[in-house]
Every structure is written in structure tokens, then in C-alpha cells.
Short mmCIF file of C-alpha atoms in Angstrom, two decimals:
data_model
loop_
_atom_site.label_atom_id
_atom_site.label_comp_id
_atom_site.label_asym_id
_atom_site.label_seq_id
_atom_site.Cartn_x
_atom_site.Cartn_y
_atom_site.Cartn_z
CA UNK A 588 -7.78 -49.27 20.57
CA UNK A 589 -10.52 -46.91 21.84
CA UNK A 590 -7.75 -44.15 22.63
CA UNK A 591 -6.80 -44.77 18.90
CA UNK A 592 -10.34 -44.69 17.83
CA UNK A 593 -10.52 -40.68 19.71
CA UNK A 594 -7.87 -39.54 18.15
CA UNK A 595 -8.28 -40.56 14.58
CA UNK A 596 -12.05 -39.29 15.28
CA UNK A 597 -10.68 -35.57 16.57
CA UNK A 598 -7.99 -35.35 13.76
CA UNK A 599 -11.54 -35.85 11.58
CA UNK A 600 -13.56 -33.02 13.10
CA UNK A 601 -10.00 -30.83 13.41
CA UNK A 602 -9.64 -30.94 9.46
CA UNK A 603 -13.58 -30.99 8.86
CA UNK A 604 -13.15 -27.35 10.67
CA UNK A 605 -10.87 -25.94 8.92
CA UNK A 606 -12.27 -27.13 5.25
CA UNK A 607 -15.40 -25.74 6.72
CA UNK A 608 -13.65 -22.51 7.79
CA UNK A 609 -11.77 -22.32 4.03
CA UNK A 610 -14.84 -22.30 2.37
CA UNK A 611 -16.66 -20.00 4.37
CA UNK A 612 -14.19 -17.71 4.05
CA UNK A 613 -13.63 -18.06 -0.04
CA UNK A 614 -17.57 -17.46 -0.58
CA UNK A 615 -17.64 -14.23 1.49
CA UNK A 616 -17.67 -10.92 -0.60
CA UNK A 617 -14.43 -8.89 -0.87
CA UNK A 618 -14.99 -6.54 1.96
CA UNK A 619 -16.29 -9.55 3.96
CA UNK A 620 -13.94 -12.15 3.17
CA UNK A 621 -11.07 -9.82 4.88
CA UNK A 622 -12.53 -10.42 8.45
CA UNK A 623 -11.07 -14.04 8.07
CA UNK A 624 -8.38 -12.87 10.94
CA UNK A 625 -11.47 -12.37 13.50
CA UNK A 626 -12.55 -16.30 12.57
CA UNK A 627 -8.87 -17.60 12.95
CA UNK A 628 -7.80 -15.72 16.04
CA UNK A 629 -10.79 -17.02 17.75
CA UNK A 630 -9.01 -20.43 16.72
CA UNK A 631 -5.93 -19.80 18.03
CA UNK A 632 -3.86 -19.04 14.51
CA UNK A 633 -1.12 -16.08 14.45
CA UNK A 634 -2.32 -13.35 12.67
CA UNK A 635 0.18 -12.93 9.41
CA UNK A 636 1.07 -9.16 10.11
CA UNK A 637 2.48 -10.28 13.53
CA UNK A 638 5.72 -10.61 11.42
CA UNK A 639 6.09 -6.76 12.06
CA UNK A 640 6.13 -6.80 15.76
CA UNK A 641 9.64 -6.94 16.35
CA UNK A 642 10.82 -4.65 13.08
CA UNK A 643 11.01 -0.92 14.39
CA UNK A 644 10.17 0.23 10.72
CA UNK A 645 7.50 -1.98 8.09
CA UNK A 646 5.96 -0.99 5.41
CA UNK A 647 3.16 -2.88 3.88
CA UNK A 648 1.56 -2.94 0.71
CA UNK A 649 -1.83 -4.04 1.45
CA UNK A 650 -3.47 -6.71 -1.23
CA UNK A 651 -6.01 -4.67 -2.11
CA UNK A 652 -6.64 -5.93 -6.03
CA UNK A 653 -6.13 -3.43 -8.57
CA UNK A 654 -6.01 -0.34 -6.24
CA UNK A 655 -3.32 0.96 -3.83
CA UNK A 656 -2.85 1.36 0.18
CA UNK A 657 0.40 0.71 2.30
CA UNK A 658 0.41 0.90 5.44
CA UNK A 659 3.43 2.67 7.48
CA UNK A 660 4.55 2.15 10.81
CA UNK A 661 8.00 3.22 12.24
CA UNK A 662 8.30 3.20 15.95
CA UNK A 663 4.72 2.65 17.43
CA UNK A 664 4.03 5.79 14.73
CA UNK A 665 1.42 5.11 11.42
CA UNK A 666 0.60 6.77 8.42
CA UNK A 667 -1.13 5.58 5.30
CA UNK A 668 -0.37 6.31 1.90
CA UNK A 669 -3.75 5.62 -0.19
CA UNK A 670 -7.10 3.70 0.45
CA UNK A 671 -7.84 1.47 -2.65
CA UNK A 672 -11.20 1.39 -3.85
CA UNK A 673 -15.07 2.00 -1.84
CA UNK A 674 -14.85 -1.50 -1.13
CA UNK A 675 -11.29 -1.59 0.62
CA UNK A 676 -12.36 0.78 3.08
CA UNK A 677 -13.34 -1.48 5.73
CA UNK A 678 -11.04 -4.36 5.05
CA UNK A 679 -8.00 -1.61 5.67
CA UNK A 680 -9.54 -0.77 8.50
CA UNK A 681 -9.27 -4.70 9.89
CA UNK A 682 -5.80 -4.62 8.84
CA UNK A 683 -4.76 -1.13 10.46
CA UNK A 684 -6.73 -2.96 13.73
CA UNK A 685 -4.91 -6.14 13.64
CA UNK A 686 -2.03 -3.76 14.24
CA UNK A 687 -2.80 -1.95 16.73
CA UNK A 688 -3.37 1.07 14.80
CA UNK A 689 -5.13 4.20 16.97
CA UNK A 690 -4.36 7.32 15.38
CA UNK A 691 -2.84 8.35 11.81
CA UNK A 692 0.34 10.42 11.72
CA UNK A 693 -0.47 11.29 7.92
CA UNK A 694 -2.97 9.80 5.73
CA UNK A 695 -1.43 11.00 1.75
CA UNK A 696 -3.77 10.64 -0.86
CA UNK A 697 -0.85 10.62 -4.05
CA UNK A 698 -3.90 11.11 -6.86
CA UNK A 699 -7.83 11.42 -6.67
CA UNK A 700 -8.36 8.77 -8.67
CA UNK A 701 -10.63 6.10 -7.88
CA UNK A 702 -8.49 3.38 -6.64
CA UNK A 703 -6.56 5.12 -4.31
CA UNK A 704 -8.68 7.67 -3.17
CA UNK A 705 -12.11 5.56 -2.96
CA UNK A 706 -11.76 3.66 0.79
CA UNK A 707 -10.00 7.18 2.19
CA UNK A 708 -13.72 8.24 3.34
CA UNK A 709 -14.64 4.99 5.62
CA UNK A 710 -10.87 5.39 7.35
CA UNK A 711 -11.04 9.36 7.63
CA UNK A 712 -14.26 8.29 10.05
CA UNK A 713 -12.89 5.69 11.13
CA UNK A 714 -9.66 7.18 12.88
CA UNK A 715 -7.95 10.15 14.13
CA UNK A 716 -5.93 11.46 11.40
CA UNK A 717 -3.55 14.65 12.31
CA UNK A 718 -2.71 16.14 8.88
CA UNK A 719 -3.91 14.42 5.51
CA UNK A 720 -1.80 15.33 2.03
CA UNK A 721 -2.94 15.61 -1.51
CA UNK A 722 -1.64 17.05 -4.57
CA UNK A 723 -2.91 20.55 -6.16
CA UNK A 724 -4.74 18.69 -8.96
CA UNK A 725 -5.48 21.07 -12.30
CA UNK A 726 -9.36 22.85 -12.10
CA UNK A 727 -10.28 20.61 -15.06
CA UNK A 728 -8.64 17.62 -13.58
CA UNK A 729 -10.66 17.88 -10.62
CA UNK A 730 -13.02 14.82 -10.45
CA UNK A 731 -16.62 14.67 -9.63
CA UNK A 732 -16.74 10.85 -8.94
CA UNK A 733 -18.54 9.53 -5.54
CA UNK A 734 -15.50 8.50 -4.13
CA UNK A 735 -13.77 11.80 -4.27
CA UNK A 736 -16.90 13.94 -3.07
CA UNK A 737 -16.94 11.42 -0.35
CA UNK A 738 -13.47 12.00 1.20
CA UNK A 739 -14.14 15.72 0.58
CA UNK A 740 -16.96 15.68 2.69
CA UNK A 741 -15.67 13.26 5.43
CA UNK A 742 -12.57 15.76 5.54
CA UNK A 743 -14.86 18.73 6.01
CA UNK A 744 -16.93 16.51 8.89
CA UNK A 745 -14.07 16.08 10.79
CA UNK A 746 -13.10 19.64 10.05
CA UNK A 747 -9.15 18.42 8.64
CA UNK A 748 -7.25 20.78 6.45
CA UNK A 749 -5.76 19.48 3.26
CA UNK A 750 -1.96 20.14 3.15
CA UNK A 751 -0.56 20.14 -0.53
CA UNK A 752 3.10 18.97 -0.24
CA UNK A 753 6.00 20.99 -2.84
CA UNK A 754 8.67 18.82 -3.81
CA UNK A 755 11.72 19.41 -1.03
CA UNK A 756 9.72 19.19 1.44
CA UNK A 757 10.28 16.63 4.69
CA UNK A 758 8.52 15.37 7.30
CA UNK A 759 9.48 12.70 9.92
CA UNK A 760 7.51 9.84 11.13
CA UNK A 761 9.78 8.45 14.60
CA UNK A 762 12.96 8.85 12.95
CA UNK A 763 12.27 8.30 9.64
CA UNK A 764 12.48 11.13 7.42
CA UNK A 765 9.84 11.32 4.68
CA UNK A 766 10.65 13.26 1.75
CA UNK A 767 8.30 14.70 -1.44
CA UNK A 768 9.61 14.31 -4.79
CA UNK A 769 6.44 15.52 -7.00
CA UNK A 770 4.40 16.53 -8.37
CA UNK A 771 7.35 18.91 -10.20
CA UNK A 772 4.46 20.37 -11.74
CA UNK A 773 0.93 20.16 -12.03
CA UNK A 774 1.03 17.27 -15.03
CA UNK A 775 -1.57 16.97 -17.69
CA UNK A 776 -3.44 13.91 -16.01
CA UNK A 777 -4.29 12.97 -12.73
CA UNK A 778 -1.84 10.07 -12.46
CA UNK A 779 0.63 13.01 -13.49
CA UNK A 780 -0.19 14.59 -10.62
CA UNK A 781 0.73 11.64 -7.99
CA UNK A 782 2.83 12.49 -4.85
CA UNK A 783 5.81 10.80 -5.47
CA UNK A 784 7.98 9.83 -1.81
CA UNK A 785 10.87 8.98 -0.69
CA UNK A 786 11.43 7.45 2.68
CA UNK A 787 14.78 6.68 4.25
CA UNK A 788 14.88 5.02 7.81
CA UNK A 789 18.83 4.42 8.69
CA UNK A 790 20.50 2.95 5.09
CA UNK A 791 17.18 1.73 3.60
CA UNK A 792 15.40 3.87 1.19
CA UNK A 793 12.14 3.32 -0.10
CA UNK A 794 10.25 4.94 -3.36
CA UNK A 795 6.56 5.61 -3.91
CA UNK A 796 5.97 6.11 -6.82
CA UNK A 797 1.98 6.45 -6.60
CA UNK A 798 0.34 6.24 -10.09
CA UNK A 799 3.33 7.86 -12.16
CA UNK A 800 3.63 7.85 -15.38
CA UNK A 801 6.71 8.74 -17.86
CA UNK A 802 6.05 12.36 -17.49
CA UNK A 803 6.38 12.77 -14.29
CA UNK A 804 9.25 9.85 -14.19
CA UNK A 805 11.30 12.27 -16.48
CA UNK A 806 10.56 15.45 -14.37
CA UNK A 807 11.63 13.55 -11.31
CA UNK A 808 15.24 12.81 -13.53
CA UNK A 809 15.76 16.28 -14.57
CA UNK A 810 14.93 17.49 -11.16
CA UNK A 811 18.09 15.61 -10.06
CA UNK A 812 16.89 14.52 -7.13
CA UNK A 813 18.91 11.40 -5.84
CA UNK A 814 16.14 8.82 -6.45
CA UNK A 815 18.06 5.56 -5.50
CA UNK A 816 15.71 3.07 -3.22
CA UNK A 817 16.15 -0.17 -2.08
CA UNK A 818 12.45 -1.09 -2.59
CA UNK A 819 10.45 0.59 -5.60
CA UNK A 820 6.86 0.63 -5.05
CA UNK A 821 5.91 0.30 -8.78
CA UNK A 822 3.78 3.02 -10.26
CA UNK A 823 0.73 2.73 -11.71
CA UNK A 824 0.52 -0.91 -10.79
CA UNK A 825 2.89 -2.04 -13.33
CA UNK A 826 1.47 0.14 -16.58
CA UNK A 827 3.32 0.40 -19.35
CA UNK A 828 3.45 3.93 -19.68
CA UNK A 829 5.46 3.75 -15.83
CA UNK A 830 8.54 2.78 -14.60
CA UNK A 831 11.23 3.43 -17.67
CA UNK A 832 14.71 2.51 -17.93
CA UNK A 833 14.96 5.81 -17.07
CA UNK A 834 13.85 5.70 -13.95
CA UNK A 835 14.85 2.53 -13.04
CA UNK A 836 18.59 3.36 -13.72
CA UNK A 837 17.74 6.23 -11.43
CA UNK A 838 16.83 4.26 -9.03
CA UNK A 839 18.37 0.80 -8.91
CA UNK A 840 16.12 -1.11 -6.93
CA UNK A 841 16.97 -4.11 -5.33
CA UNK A 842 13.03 -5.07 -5.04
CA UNK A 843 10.15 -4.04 -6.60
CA UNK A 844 6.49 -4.27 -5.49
CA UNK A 845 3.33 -4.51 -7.67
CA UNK A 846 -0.24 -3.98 -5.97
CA UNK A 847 -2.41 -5.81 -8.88
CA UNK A 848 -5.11 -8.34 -9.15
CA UNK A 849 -5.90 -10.59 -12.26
CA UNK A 850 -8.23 -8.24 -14.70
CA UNK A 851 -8.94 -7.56 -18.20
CA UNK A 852 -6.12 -4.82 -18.27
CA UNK A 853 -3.30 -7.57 -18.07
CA UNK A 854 -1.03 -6.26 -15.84
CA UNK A 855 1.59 -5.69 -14.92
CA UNK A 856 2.64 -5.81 -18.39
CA UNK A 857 5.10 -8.12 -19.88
CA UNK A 858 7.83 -5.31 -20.85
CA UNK A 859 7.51 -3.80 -17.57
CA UNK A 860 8.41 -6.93 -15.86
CA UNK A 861 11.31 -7.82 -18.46
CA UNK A 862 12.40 -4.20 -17.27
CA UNK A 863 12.50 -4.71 -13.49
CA UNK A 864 13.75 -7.97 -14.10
CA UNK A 865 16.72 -6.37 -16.30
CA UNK A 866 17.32 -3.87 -13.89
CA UNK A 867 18.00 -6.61 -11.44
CA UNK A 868 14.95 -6.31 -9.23
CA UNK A 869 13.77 -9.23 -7.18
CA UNK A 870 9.80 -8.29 -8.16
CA UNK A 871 7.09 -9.15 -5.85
CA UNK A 872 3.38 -8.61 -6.77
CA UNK A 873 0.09 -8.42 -4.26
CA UNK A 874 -2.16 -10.93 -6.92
CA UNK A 875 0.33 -13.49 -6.60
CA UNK A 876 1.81 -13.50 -2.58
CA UNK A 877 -0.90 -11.22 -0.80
CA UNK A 878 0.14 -8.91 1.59
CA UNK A 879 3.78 -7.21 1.27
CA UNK A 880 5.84 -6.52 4.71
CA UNK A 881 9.12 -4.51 3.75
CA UNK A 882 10.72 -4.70 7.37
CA UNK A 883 14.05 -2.49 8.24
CA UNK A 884 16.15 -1.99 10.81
CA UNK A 885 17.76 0.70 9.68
CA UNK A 886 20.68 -1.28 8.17
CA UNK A 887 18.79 -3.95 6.40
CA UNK A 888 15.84 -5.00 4.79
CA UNK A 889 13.84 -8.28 5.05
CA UNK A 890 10.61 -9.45 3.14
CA UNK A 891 7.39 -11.23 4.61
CA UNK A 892 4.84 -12.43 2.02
CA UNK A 893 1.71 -13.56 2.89
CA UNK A 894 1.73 -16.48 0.55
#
């Protein structure tokens, strides 16, 4: 009776802890509330991105609201494409840890805009990058916002050159090859302007499509690139002035991934999703299962959500 007394009394306190830990963690700011892996390691809990150990290629598109960073990695090799907003500097930074992360093959900023470009400061000081990519954005394109004067000056601390990438290009990260598909030309907006890449480890192909929109989807088609993917990183998280018939014909993805969080813009939009959907995409989205893990092994592809 006593035993039974103990262990009804320690299953109390065990679920007490956790509720406690839940709530702690849900009132803790954005940047804050992404050091809950420190608080449930110390408990003994398997970190989620742990699923990529054993995959020699992942890519992951980091829940990062309405902004965009994905993380790389292809045999013990990194690179990051992107560094969501100010505030997602530090929680990428926990997530490139949690793997193991040292040193940055490439660090590709597809667009100066605010949500991609805004965290790229913190991680520029935070790790060794060896080259870092950006596109040859128009004189009167060429913001003056915090964010981008930020990763200017963290690039010129750490004297790093920028490298602006021509479409043809490839690079090679292990043995995946890594090619650049645009900018075609310099576009009339900064989305416009995005680095669009294609990556291809073994039979699996994967599209970033940055913050795209149908200008620079119908330059890519003309250009007659071979665009197909198996995963479509959606541009311009889900927009309706991105991802077209057009391009998904071009493409035929088998799945598509949204980085988005619940705002007053809506999105992604309806038509875009009736679009994917129509174009026989399974479509995943960052607002709804956290964390995306694309992992290959050169022949197939596998999915790990965080929720």
C-alpha cells in the first residue's frame, strides 16, 4: 500500500513538472522560448532534429514565423540559406548548435529583405562562414533598413567578401551539387531579385525558390532550365503573386513546403494552396507542424515534422 502510495505520489510530481515546464516555456518571448531544447535535454528528452543523424543529406526549413531560414547539411558539411527576422537570430543559432554546427560552408542571403536577411548579422558573428552569396540588387532597390546595414557591417567586421552568384553557376556541398537558377536579371523588386537554387544530392532534387514572384517564375521558364524538384520550397511564403501553374508544371513537385505563421496577411493564400494541391503536392507548412526535415539518401526522400 505504501509502495502504491510512492508511486502514485511520483507520477504526481513527474506530470506537475512537465505542466510546469509547458508553461514556462509558452510564456517566454520568441527568441527565448526557442531555448526550450536546453530545459528538456537537461531532462533527459531527445532533441527533435536528432531525426537527421543518420540521413547523409537534410534539409530543414526552420519555423521561423513569417520569415525564411533552412538549414543544410550534407555529409558533416552546412550551409544556410536565409536568417528570418532580428529576432530569429539567436534561436537559429540554438538550432544550428543542437546540430552540431561549427563552421558555415555558405551562408546565401536570396533577397535583402527584412525577413530573410534580418537574423544574418547575429549568425555572421556567431560562426565561421567561408563565402556568403547575395544577389546584385538594383542601386534604387538597395535598402537602408537596420537589418541590412547590420549584416553589411558584420560582413565588413569579419572582413568576408560578398560573392554575387550568375545563373549556371555550381557549387558542391559533400557531394551535392548546388546549382543557381536566378536572378535571370536584375527584376524590378527585391523579391525579383531572389537567388533561386537548385540542389540535387543522388535522384532527389530540391527547389528554392526564395521570395519569387511571377516575374522571375516566368524568366526561370523561358530560361529553360530543367526545374523539376522533388520538394518545392514555396516562394514568397505562399503569396499569391508566386508559385503559378506555370511553374509548378515546370516543376512537378511531389512536396511542397511553406515557412508561415498565422498574421494579418492570410497566408498562404487559398488559390495558392488549391494550386499545389492540383499539382499533386503533398503541402507541408512551418505554422501548422514546426520544423521541416527533408532527409535523402540519395535515392529517396523521407519527411520529419516536428508536430
Amino acid at each position: 500500500m505504501e509502495q502504491q502510495k510512492s508511486s502514485k505520489k511520483a507520477l504526481k510530481i513527474t506530470i506537475s513538472l512537465f505542466l510546469a515546464i509547458g508553461l514556462v516555456v509558452s510564456l517566454l518571448p520568441f527568441g527565448a522560448a526557442a531555448s526550450w531544447y536546453r530545459i528538456f535535454s537537461y531532462f533527459g528528452l531527445r532533441d527533435f532534429s536528432a531525426a537527421a543523424d543518420s540521413s547523409p543529406m537534410s534539409l530543414h526549413v526552420l519555423e521561423v514565423g513569417k520569415a525564411d531560414s533552412i538549414l543544410i547539411e550534407c555529409e558533416g558539411k552546412a550551409m544556410l540559406v536565409d536568417g528570418g527576422t532580428v529576432d530569429c537570430g539567436e534561436p537559429v543559432a540554438e538550432y544550428l548548435d543542437r546540430r552540431g554546427v561549427k563552421e558555415l560552408e555558405y551562408m546565401v542571403n536570396t533577397h535583402p529583405d527584412e525577413d530573410h536577411i534580418g537574423g544574418l548579422a547575429y549568425l555572421i558573428g556567431r560562426y565561421p562562414v567561408k563565402k556568403y552569396f547575395a544577389p546584385d540588387i538594383p542601386k534604387d532597390l538597395i535598402p537602408s533598413s537596420e537589418e541590412y546595414l547590420a549584416a553589411q557591417k558584420a560582413l565588413n567586421d569579419k572582413q568576408i567578401a560578398t560573392v554575387v552568384p550568375r545563373p549556371g553557376e555550381t557549387f558542391s556541398l559533400g557531394s551535392m551539387n548546388i546549382e543557381v537558377l536566378a536572378p535571370v536579371r536584375q527584376g524590378g523588386s527585391t523579391n525579383n531579385n531572389s537567388i533561386v537554387l537548385k540542389l540535387t544530392y543522388g535522384k532527389t532534387r530540391f527547389l528554392l525558390m526564395g521570395d519569387a514572384e511571377k516575374e522571375e517564375e516566368s524568366d526561370l521558364i523561358a530560361g529553360g532550365e530543367d526545374l523539376s524538384a522533388d520538394v518545392l520550397k514555396v516562394g514568397h511564403h505562399g503569396s499569391s503573386t508566386s508559385t503559378t501553374d506555370a511553374l509548378l508544371n515546370a516543376v512537378k513537385p511531389k512536396w511542397a513546403a511553406i515557412s508561415v505563421a498565422d498574421d494579418s496577411n492570410g497566408l498562404p493564400k487559398r488559390e495558392v494552396l488549391k494550386r499545389l494541391l492540383s499539382a499533386g503536392a503533398a503541402v507541408y507548412r512551418t505554422d501548422v507542424s514546426g520544423t521541416l526535415i527533408f532527409l535523402s539518401d540519395g535515392q529517396n526522400i523521407k519527411l520529419a515534422a516536428e508536430r
